[in-house]
């Protein structure tokens, strides 16, 4: 599941004309990195929650169809990540799913693949976390784990 209905306000003025998901990272659109990571993680369907105000994003996907099934869900107004996930609920059903954010870049092994493997081996939900400086905690959701072992917390 890829939330892509937001207005990209942090990246204005460029996102007034180009959706954030199409901004190039060197020579590749951000959404293309998400598609690649999904495929490499064994995901066979991408549920894209987008806005009717982003026809360029859909045109991009139609021009170079990704190697997996794409289901489009329209979010009438951007009301946050949780609302985007709720909008995708019917398309996802009772299947396990990953929320993949096109503006989170990483260097190294695929975090989505690691999370999918963890879910497959435990049957439990999994979430990727990053540590942030104390002064930035108010900008993020916060998790206080009870335990930690081999990069896995519970």
PDB file of N, CA and C in Angstrom, residues 8 29 60 66 85 107 115 126 132 154:
ATOM      1  N   UNK A   8       2.212  17.281  -0.755  1.00  0.00           N
ATOM      2  CA  UNK A   8       3.649  17.536  -0.844  1.00  0.00           C
ATOM      3  C   UNK A   8       4.031  18.927  -0.370  1.00  0.00           C
ATOM      4  N   UNK A  29      12.168   8.202 -10.854  1.00  0.00           N
ATOM      5  CA  UNK A  29      11.070   8.746 -10.041  1.00  0.00           C
ATOM      6  C   UNK A  29      10.971   7.980  -8.727  1.00  0.00           C
ATOM      7  N   UNK A  60       2.160   8.270 -15.462  1.00  0.00           N
ATOM      8  CA  UNK A  60       3.500   7.692 -15.345  1.00  0.00           C
ATOM      9  C   UNK A  60       3.406   6.167 -15.260  1.00  0.00           C
ATOM     10  N   UNK A  66       4.234  -1.149 -14.273  1.00  0.00           N
ATOM     11  CA  UNK A  66       5.127  -1.907 -13.386  1.00  0.00           C
ATOM     12  C   UNK A  66       4.870  -3.410 -13.504  1.00  0.00           C
ATOM     13  N   UNK A  85      -4.506   4.643   4.878  1.00  0.00           N
ATOM     14  CA  UNK A  85      -4.552   3.195   5.123  1.00  0.00           C
ATOM     15  C   UNK A  85      -6.007   2.736   5.193  1.00  0.00           C
ATOM     16  N   UNK A 107      19.563   3.180   2.485  1.00  0.00           N
ATOM     17  CA  UNK A 107      20.762   2.654   1.853  1.00  0.00           C
ATOM     18  C   UNK A 107      21.057   1.315   2.500  1.00  0.00           C
ATOM     19  N   UNK A 115      10.972  -6.980   6.623  1.00  0.00           N
ATOM     20  CA  UNK A 115       9.716  -7.009   7.369  1.00  0.00           C
ATOM     21  C   UNK A 115       8.806  -8.131   6.872  1.00  0.00           C
ATOM     22  N   UNK A 126       4.698  -6.527  11.766  1.00  0.00           N
ATOM     23  CA  UNK A 126       6.042  -5.975  11.895  1.00  0.00           C
ATOM     24  C   UNK A 126       6.033  -4.541  11.405  1.00  0.00           C
ATOM     25  N   UNK A 132      15.422   8.632  16.109  1.00  0.00           N
ATOM     26  CA  UNK A 132      15.527  10.055  15.773  1.00  0.00           C
ATOM     27  C   UNK A 132      16.052  10.820  16.982  1.00  0.00           C
ATOM     28  N   UNK A 154      10.140  -5.747  20.708  1.00  0.00           N
ATOM     29  CA  UNK A 154       8.770  -6.198  21.013  1.00  0.00           C
ATOM     30  C   UNK A 154       8.229  -5.457  22.190  1.00  0.00           C
TER      31      UNK A 154
END
